[in-house]
Amino acid sequence: MPSTVVSSMEYFPKTSTLRIIFVSGTIYDYKKVPEKLFTEMKESSSKGAFLNKHIKGFYSYKKINVSHGDEPVL
């Protein structure tokens, strides 16, 4: 079932950055997230609930402003 909050996600292993693209179009990069958590989130039945329980508040983040060309350091 598609998430009502998370549109898609991507993981950058070189920097351990988890990019979350929300349904609203807002993009956040969460820093130093273990790849294991990314894998668990992909397998989770509720991406939004997983994000709230295991990532938000535990990892630093940066809001990505696409119009300013923000990209994670790969």
JSON list of C-alpha atoms in Angstrom, two decimals, residues 17-22 26-33 55 59-66 68-73:
[
{"chain": "A", "resi": 17, "resn": "THR", "atom": "CA", "xyz": [22.19, 10.04, 3.89]},
{"chain": "A", "resi": 18, "resn": "LEU", "atom": "CA", "xyz": [18.54, 9.08, 3.73]},
{"chain": "A", "resi": 19, "resn": "ARG", "atom": "CA", "xyz": [16.52, 11.33, 1.42]},
{"chain": "A", "resi": 20, "resn": "ILE", "atom": "CA", "xyz": [12.78, 11.42, 2.03]},
{"chain": "A", "resi": 21, "resn": "ILE", "atom": "CA", "xyz": [10.48, 12.98, -0.53]},
{"chain": "A", "resi": 22, "resn": "PHE", "atom": "CA", "xyz": [7.10, 13.67, 1.01]},
{"chain": "A", "resi": 26, "resn": "THR", "atom": "CA", "xyz": [9.04, 18.66, 0.52]},
{"chain": "A", "resi": 27, "resn": "ILE", "atom": "CA", "xyz": [12.43, 16.93, 0.62]},
{"chain": "A", "resi": 28, "resn": "TYR", "atom": "CA", "xyz": [14.57, 16.20, 3.67]},
{"chain": "A", "resi": 29, "resn": "ASP", "atom": "CA", "xyz": [17.99, 14.59, 3.93]},
{"chain": "A", "resi": 30, "resn": "TYR", "atom": "CA", "xyz": [18.61, 12.75, 7.20]},
{"chain": "A", "resi": 31, "resn": "LYS", "atom": "CA", "xyz": [22.31, 12.42, 8.02]},
{"chain": "A", "resi": 32, "resn": "LYS", "atom": "CA", "xyz": [24.30, 9.40, 9.27]},
{"chain": "A", "resi": 33, "resn": "VAL", "atom": "CA", "xyz": [21.36, 6.99, 9.02]},
{"chain": "A", "resi": 55, "resn": "ILE", "atom": "CA", "xyz": [14.32, 8.55, 12.31]},
{"chain": "A", "resi": 59, "resn": "TYR", "atom": "CA", "xyz": [19.15, 11.98, 13.19]},
{"chain": "A", "resi": 60, "resn": "SER", "atom": "CA", "xyz": [20.11, 15.46, 12.08]},
{"chain": "A", "resi": 61, "resn": "TYR", "atom": "CA", "xyz": [18.46, 16.64, 8.90]},
{"chain": "A", "resi": 62, "resn": "LYS", "atom": "CA", "xyz": [18.49, 19.31, 6.25]},
{"chain": "A", "resi": 63, "resn": "LYS", "atom": "CA", "xyz": [15.54, 20.54, 4.27]},
{"chain": "A", "resi": 64, "resn": "ILE", "atom": "CA", "xyz": [16.48, 20.42, 0.59]},
{"chain": "A", "resi": 65, "resn": "ASN", "atom": "CA", "xyz": [15.54, 23.40, -1.51]},
{"chain": "A", "resi": 66, "resn": "VAL", "atom": "CA", "xyz": [15.57, 22.11, -5.08]},
{"chain": "A", "resi": 68, "resn": "HIS", "atom": "CA", "xyz": [18.66, 26.39, -4.93]},
{"chain": "A", "resi": 69, "resn": "GLY", "atom": "CA", "xyz": [20.27, 23.22, -6.26]},
{"chain": "A", "resi": 70, "resn": "ASP", "atom": "CA", "xyz": [20.82, 21.52, -2.90]},
{"chain": "A", "resi": 71, "resn": "GLU", "atom": "CA", "xyz": [22.18, 18.00, -3.23]},
{"chain": "A", "resi": 72, "resn": "PRO", "atom": "CA", "xyz": [23.70, 15.62, -0.69]},
{"chain": "A", "resi": 73, "resn": "VAL", "atom": "CA", "xyz": [27.45, 15.25, -0.69]}
]
